[in-house]
Coordinates of C-alpha atoms in Angstrom, one line a residue:
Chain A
X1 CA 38.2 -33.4 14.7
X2 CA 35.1 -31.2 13.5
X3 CA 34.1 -28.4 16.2
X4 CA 30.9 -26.2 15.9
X5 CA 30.5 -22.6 17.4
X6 CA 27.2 -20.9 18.6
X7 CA 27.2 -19.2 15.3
X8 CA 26.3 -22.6 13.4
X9 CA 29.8 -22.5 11.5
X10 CA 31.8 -26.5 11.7
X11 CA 35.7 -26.3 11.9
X12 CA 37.7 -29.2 10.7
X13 CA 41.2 -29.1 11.6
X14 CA 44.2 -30.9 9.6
X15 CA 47.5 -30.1 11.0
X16 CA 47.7 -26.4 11.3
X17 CA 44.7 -25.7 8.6
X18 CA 40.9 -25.4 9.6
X19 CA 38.3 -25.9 6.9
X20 CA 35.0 -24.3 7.6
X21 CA 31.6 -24.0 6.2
X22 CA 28.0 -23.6 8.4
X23 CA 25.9 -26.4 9.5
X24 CA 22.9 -28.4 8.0
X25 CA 21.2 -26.5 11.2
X26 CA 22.2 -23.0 9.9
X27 CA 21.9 -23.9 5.5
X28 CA 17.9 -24.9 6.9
X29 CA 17.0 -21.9 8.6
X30 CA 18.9 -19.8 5.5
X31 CA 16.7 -21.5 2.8
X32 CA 17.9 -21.5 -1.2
X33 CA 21.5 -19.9 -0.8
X34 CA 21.8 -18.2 -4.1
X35 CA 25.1 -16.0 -3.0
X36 CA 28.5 -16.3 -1.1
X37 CA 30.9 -13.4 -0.9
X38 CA 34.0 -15.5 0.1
X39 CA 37.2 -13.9 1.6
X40 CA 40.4 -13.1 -0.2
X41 CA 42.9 -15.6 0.3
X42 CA 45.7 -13.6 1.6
X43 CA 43.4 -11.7 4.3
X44 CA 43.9 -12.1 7.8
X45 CA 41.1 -12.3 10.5
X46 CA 40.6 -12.5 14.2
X47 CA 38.0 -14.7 15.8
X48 CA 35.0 -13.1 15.5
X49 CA 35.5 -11.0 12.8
X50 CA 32.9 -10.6 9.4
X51 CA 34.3 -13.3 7.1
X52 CA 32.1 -14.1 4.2
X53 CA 28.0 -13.6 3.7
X54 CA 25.8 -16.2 3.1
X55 CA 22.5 -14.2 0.7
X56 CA 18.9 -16.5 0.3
X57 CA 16.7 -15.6 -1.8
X58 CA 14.9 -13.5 1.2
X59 CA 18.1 -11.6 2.9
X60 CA 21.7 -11.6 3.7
X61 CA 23.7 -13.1 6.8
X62 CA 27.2 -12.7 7.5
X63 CA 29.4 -15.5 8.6
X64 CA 32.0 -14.7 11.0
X65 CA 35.3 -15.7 11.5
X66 CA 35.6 -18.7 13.6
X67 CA 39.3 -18.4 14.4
X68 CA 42.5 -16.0 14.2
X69 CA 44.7 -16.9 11.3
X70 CA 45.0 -16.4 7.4
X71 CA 42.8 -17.7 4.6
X72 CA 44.7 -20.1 2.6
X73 CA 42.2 -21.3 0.5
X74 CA 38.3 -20.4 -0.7
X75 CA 35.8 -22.7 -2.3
X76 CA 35.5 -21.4 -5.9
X77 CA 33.2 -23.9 -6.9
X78 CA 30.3 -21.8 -4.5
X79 CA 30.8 -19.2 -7.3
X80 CA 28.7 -21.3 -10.0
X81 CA 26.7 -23.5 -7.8
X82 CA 25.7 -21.2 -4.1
X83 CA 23.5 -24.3 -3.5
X84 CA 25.8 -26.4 -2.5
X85 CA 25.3 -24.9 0.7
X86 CA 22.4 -26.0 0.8
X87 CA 22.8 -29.4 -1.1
X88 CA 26.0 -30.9 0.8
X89 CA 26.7 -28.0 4.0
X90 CA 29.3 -29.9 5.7
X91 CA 31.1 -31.5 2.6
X92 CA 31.2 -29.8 -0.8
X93 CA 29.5 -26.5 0.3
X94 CA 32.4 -25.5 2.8
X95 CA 33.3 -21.8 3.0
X96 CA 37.4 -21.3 2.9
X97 CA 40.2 -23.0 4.7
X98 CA 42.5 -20.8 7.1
X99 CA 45.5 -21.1 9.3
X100 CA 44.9 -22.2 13.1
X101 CA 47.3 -19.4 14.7
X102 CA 46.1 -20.6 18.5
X103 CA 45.0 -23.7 19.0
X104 CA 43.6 -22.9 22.1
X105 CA 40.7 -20.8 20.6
X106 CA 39.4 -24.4 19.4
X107 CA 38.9 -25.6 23.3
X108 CA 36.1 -23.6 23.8
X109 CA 34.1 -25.2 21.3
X110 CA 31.4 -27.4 21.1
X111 CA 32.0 -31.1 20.2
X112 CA 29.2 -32.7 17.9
X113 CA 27.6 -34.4 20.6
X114 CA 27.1 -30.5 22.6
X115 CA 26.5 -28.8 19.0
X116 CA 23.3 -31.3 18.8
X117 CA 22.4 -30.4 22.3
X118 CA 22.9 -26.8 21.4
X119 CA 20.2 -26.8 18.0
X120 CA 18.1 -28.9 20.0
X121 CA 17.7 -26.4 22.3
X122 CA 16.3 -23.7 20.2
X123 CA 13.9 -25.4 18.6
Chain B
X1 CA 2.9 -11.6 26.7
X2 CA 5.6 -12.2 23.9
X3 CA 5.6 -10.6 20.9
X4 CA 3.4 -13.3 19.7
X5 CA 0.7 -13.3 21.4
X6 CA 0.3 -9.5 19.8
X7 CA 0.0 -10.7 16.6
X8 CA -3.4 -10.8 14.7
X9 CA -3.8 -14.0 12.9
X10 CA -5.5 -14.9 9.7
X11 CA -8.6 -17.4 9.1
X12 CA -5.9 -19.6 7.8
X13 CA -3.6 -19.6 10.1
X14 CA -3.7 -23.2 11.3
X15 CA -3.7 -24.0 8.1
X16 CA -0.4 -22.1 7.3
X17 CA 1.0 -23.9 10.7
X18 CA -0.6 -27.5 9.5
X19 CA 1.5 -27.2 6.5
X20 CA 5.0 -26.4 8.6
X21 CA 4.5 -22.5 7.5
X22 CA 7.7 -20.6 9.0
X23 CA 5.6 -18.1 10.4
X24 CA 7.3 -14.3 10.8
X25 CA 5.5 -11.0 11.8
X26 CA 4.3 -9.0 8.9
X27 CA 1.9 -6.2 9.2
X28 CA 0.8 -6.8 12.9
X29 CA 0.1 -10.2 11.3
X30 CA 1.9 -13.7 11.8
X31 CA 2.6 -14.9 7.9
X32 CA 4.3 -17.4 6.8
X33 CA 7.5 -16.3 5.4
X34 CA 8.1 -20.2 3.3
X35 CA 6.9 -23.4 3.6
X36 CA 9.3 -26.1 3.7
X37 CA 9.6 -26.4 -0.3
X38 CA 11.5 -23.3 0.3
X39 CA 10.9 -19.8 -1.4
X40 CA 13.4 -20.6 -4.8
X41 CA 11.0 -23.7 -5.6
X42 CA 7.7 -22.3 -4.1
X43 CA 8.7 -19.5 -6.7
X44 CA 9.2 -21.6 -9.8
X45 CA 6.0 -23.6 -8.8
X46 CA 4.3 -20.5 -8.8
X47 CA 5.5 -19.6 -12.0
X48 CA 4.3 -23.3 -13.9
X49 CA 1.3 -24.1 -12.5
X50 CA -0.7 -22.2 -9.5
X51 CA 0.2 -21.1 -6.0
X52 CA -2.0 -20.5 -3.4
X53 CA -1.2 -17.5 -1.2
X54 CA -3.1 -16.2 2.3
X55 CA -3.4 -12.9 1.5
X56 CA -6.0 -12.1 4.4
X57 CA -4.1 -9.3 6.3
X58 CA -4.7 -7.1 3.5
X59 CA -8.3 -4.7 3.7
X60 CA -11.2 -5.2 2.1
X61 CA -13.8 -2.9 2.0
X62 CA -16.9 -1.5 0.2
X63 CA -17.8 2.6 0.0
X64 CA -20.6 3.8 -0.6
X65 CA -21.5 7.4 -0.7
X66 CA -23.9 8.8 1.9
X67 CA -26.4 10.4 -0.6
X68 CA -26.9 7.5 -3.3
X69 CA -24.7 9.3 -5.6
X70 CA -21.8 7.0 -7.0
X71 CA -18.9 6.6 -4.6
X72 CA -16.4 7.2 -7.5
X73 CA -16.9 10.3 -7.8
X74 CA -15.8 11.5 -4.4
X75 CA -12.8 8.8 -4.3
X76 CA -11.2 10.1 -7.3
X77 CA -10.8 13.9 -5.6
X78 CA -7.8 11.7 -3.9
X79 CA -7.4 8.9 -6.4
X80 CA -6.5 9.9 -10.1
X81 CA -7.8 6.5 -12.0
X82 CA -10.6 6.2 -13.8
X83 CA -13.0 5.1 -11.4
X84 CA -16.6 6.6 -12.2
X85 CA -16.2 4.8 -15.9
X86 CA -16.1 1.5 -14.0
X87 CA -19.0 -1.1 -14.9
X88 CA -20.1 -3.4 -12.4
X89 CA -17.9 -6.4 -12.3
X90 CA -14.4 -4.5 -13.8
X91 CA -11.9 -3.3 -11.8
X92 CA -8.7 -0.6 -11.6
X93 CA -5.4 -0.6 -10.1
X94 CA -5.1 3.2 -8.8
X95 CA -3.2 5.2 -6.2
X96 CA -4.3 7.4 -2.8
X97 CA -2.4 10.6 -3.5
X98 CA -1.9 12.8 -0.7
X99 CA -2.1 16.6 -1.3
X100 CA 1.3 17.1 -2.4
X101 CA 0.6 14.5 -5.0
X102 CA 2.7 11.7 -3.5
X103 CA 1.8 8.5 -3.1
X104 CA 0.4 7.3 0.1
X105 CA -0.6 3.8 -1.1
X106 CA -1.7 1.7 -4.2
X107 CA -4.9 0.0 -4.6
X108 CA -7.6 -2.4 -6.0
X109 CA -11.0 -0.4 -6.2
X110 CA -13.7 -2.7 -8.3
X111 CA -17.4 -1.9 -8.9
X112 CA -19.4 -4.3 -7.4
X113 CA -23.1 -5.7 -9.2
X114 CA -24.8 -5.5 -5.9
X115 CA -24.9 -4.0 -3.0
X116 CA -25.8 -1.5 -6.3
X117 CA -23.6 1.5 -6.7
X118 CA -21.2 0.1 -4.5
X119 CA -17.1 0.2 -5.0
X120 CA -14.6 -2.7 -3.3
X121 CA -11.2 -1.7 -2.5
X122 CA -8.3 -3.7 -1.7
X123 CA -5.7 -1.9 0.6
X124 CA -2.0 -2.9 1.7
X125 CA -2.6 -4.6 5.0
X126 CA 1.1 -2.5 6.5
X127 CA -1.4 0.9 5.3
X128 CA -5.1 -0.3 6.1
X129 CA -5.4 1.8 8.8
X130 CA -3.7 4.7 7.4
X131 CA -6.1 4.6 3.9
X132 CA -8.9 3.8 6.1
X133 CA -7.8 7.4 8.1
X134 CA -7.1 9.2 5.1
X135 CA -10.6 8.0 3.1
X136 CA -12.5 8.9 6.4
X137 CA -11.0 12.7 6.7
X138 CA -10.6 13.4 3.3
X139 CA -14.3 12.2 2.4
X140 CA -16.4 10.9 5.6
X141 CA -19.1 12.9 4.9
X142 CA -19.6 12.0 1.1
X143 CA -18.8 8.6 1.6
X144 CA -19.3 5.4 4.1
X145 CA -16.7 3.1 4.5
X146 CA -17.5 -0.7 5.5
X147 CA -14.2 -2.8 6.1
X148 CA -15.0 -6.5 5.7
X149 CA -13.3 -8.3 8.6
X150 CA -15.1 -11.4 8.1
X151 CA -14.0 -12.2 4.9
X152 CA -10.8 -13.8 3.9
X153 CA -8.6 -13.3 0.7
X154 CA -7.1 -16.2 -1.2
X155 CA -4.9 -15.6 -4.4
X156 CA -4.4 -18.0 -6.3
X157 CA -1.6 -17.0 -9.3
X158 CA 0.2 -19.1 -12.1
X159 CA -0.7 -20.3 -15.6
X160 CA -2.6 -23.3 -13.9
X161 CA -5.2 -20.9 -11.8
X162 CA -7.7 -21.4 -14.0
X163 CA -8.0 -24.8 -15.2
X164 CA -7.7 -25.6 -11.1
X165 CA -10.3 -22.9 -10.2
X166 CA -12.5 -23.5 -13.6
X167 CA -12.9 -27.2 -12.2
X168 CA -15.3 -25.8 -8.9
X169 CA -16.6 -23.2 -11.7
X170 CA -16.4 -22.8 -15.2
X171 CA -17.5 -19.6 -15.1
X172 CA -14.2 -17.9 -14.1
X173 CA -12.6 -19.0 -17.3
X174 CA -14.8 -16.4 -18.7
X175 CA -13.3 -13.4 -16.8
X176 CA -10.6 -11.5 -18.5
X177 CA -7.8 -9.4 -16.3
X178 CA -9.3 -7.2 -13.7
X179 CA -12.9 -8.5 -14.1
X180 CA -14.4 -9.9 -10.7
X181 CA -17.9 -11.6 -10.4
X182 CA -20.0 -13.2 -7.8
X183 CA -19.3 -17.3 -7.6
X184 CA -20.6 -20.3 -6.1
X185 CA -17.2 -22.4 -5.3
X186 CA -17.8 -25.9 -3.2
X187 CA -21.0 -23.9 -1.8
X188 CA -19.8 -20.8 -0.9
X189 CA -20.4 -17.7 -2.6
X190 CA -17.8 -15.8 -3.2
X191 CA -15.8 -12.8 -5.6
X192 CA -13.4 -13.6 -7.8
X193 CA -11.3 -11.2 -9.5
X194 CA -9.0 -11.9 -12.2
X195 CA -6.2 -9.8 -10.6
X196 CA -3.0 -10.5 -8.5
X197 CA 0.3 -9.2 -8.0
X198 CA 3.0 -11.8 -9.3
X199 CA 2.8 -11.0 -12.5
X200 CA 0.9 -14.5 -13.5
X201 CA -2.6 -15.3 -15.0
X202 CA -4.4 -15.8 -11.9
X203 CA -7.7 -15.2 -9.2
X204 CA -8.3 -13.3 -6.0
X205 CA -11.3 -14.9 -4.1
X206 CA -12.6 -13.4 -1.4
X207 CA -14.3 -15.9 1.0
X208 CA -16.2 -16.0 4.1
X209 CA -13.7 -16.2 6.7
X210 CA -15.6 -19.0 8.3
X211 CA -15.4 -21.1 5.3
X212 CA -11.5 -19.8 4.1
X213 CA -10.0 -23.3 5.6
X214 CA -11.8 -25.6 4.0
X215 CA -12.2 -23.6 0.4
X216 CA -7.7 -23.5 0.7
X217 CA -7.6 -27.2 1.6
X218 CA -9.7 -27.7 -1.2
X219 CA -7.5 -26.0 -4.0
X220 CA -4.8 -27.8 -2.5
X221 CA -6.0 -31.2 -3.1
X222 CA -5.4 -30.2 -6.9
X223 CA -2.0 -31.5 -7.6
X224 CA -0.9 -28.5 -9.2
X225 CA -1.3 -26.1 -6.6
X226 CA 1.4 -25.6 -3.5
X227 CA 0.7 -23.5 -0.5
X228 CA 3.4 -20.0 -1.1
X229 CA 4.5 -17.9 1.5
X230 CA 5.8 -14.1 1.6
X231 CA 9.0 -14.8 0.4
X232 CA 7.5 -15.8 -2.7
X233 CA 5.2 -13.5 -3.1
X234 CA 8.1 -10.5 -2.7
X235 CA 10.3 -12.5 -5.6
X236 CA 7.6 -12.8 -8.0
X237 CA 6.5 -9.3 -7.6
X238 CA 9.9 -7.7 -7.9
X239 CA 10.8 -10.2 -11.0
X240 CA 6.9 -8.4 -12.6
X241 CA 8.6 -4.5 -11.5
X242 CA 5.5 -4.5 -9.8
X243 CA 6.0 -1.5 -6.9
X244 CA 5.5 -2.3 -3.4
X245 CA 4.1 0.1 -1.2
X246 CA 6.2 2.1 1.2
X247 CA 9.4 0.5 -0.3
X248 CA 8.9 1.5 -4.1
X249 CA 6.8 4.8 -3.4
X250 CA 6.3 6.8 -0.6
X251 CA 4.1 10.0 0.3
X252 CA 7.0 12.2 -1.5
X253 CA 7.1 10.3 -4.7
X254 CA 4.3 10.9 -7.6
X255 CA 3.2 8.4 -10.1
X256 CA 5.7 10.2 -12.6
X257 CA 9.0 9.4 -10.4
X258 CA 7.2 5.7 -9.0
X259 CA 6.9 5.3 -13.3
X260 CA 3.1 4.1 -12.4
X261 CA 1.9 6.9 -15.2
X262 CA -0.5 3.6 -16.7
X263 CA -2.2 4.3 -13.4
X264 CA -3.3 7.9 -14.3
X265 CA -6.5 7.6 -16.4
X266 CA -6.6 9.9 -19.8
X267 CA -9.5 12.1 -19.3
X268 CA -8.0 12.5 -15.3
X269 CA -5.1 14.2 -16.3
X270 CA -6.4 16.2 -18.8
X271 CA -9.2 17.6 -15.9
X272 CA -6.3 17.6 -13.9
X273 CA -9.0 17.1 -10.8
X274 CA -7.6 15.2 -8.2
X275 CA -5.0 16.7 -5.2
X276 CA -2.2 17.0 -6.1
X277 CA -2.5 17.3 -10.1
X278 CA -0.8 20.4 -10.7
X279 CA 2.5 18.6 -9.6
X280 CA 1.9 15.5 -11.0
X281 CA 1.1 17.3 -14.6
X282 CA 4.1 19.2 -14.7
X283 CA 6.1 16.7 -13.8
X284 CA 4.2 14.3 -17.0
X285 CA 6.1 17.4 -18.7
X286 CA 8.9 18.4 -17.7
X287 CA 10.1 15.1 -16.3
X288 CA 10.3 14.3 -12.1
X289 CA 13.8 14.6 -10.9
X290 CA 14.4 10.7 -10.0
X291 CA 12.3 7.8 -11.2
X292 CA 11.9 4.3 -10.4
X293 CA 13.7 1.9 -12.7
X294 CA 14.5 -1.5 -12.8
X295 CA 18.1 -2.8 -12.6
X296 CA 20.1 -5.6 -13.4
X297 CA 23.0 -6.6 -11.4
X298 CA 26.1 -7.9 -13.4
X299 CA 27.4 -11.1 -10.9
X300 CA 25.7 -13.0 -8.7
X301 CA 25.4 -10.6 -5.8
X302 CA 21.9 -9.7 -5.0
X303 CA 21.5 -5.6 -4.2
X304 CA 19.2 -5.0 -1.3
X305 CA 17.0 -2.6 0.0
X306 CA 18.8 0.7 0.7
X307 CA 21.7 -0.1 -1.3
X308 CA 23.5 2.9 -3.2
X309 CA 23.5 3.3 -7.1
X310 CA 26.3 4.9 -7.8
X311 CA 27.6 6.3 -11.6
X312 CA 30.6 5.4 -13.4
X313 CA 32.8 8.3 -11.9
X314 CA 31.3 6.7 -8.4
X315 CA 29.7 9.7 -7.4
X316 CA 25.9 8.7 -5.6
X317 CA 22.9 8.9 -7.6
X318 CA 20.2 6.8 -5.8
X319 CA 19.3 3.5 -3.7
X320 CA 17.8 0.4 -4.5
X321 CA 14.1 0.3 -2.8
X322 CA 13.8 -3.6 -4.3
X323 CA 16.4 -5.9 -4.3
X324 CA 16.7 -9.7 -4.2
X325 CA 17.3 -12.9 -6.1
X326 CA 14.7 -13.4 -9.4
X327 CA 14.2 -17.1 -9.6
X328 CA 12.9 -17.7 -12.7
X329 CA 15.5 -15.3 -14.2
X330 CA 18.3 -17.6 -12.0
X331 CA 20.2 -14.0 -11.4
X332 CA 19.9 -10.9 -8.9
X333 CA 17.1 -8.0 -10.2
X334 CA 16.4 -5.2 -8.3
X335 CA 14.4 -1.8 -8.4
X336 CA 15.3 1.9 -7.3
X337 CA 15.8 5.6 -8.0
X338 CA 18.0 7.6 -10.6
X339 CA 17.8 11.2 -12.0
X340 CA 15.5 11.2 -15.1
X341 CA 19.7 11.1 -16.8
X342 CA 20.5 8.0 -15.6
X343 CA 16.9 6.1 -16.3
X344 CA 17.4 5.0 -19.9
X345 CA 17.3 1.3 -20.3
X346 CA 21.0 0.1 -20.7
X347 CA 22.5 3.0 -19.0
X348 CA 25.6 1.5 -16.6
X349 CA 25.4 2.2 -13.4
X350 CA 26.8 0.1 -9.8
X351 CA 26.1 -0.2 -7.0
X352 CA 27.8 -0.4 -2.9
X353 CA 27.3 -3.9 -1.9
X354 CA 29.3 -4.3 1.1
X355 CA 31.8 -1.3 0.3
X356 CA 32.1 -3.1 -3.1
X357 CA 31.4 -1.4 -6.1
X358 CA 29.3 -4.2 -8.4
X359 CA 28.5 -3.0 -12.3
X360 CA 25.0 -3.1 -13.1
X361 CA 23.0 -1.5 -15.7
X362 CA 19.5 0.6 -16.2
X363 CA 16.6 -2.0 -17.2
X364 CA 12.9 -2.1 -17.8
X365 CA 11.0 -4.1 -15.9
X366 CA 9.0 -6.2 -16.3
X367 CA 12.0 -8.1 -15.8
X368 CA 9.8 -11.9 -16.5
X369 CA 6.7 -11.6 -18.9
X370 CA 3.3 -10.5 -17.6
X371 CA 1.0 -12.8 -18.7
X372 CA -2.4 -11.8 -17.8
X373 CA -5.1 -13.0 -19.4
X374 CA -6.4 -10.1 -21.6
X375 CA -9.8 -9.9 -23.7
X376 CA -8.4 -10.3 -27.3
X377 CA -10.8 -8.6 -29.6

């Protein structure tokens, strides 16, 4: 199941774990990522809360969390290669994996079918 | 109206929009911020063979004084270059000092061959109307100022500017670093100087704005040039320690704490006759409380704009006024103020990224080679 929120972040979510990284949308309008500041796993975050930053060449945009729940896991390989962010945003490039502690924050969520709708919409 | 419609645009703007320029507001002007090579590669292009950038929001203007005398030497009561020494055809970067001294913008001032005893300036398009304001009070009755609005400005910067440029004339192979002359490209005449501000070999033209479009689109048939947007243009300069106005100076900082001393001509500070001079020369001796130097970043983390440099005991010293990514160098570089202490290259420093504290240490800049084309005698 992959969900997308308004912020251009994409959840997957395997059992009780969500992996998340930001769209091919969001990479585009970011240009060259050169820079990720990735959480500590270990941290805990509610929904909504400043997660990791995303730095282009040009500026720096924070990513936000897109759930409530723990990180269990970050992507160190963003460390020697930022680009893959740019390169391969919803596969290799992904962000950090995290704990699902409700469920039900995931219903609100767009499906890919309304995520398309959504970028469509503001270009 | 939107915010748009506000903006002024420049003779090249459909060009920009032609070529899927992202355009953002800069300077009352819609620019394009990138293309869609995207700034890390419109960078690097830049760097090994030629880019072309709009630069049409900044002003150009000629003085002239109002009694036939030369024009220089009114402008450099408020300018402290060299300026009266200038020949036609060679040109100076210099500074409009405000009476405290401080910096209230950098410029291009070049003597032109004719109108006769005529100067050109170049002025920061964000400060046009502010240099314009400042020339007019300081000197409107000495001098008359003519901004060109019908003329576009095209750089075009990178190791490949002049074999692309010396195909429509020869002739500009000839020029060595700020030298301008009077060409004929495709037609149209036009001044070329051998100037920019990426730190590259490379040519200003000023163009008739009527015939900017089609001049572009022909450099741009060349296979080594790409179009280059702002984003560009503010990664190259920073990677050259090249200031930029109102970030890197402002009207409190003198030449001596903006470390742009080159700027102050010889026989100027020893006549020490230009506003401001009696700060300026003591701090030449005794030192200016915080100067400008260039920094390197230890990890990955580029250091923005406003960022605090700290010392090792974590107590504040400065802020970064540049700060980015340096594509060619493949690492963060950055630019901002220490006490004169703290300034020598080397020196370890960090700085608050996010409430982290990232080392970093003191560097010169530039932080990538110049490589302007200089008369080698």
């Amino acid at each position: 199941m992959i969900k997308y929120t308004d912020e251009h972040e994409w959840i997957v979510v395997d059992g009780n774990i969500a992996t998340v990284g930001i769209t091919d949308y969001a990479q585009k309008a970011l240009g060259d990522v050169v820079f990720v500041e990735l959480p500590e796993v270990g941290a805990s975050f509610a929904s909504g809360d400043e997660v990791a930053v995303v730095e282009s060449v040009k500026a720096a945009s924070e990513v936000y969390a897109p759930l409530t729940g723990e990180i269990t896991e970050v992507n160190s390989d963003l460390e020697g290669e930022p680009a893959l962010v740019n390169s391969a945003p919803t596969d290799g490039g992904w962000f950090f994996k995290m704990t699902v502690a409700d469920t039900g924050e995931l219903d609100g969520m767009m499906d890919e079918a309304a995520y398309n709708d959504f970028v469509a919409g503001l270009e | 109206m939107s915010a748009d419609q506000t903006l002024l645009k420049t003779p090249l703007y459909d060009l920009h929009v032609e070529h899927g320029g992202k355009m953002v507001p800069f300077a009352g002007y819609s620019m394009p911020v990138q293309y869609p090579l995207g700034i890390m590669k419109e960078h690097l292009h830049t760097r090994d063979a030629a880019g072309l950038f709009d630069v049409s929001h900044m002003g150009q203007a000629y003085i002239r004084s109002t009694d036939g005398s030369d024009p220089a030497a009114a402008i450099e009561k408020i300018m402290p270059g060299a300026l009266q020494v200038l020949k036609p055809g060679k040109m100076r970067y210099t500074l409009l000092l405000n009476d405290e001294g401080g910096i209230e913008d950098d410029l291009m001032v070049t003597r032109t061959f004719e109108p006769e005893g005529t100067l050109y300036v170049v002025v920061n398009a964000a400060f046009k109307e502010k240099d314009y304001t400042i020339l007019e009070e300081k000197l409107g009755d000495q001098i008359v100022l003519e901004p060109l609005e019908d003329r576009a400005l095209i750089a075009l910067q990178g190791p490949k500017a002049e074999s692309v440029l010396a195909k429509l004339a020869p002739e500009v192979a000839d020029l060595s670093f700020m030298e301008a002359t009077m060409v004929t490209l495709e037609g149209v005449v036009c001044w070329v100087s051998r100037s920019g501000y990426t730190g590259e070999d490379g040519y200003e033209i000023s163009v008739p704005s009527d015939e900017a479009d089609a001049f572009a689109k022909r450099l741009l048939k060349d296979e080594d040039v790409e179009l280059i947007g702002l984003g560009a243009r503010d990664s190259l300069r920073l990677e050259a320690g090249l200031c930029l106005s109102g970030h890197d100076f402002d009207g409190s900082i003198t030449p001596v704490g903006a470390s742009v001393t080159f700027a102050l001509g010889k026989k100027r500070r020893e006549a020490g006759d230009f506003v401001g001079s009696e700060r300026i020369l003591s701090e030449l001796s005794n030192g200016a409380d915080n100067v400008r130097v260039g920094i390197l970043p230890e990890g990955r983390a580029p250091a923005r704009e406003g960022t605090v440099i700290a010392d090792v005991d974590g107590n504040e010293i400065g802020k970064v006024t540049s700060g980015g990514f340096g594509p060619t160098l493949g690492a963060p570089v950055a630019m901002g103020y220490v006490p004169t202490a703290f300034a020598e290259n080397g020196t370890e420093i960090y700085l608050l990224v996010r409430g982290k504290s990232l080392a970093a240490k003191v560097a010169g800049t530039p932080f990538v080679p110049q490589r302007y084309k200089r008369k080698t005698v």
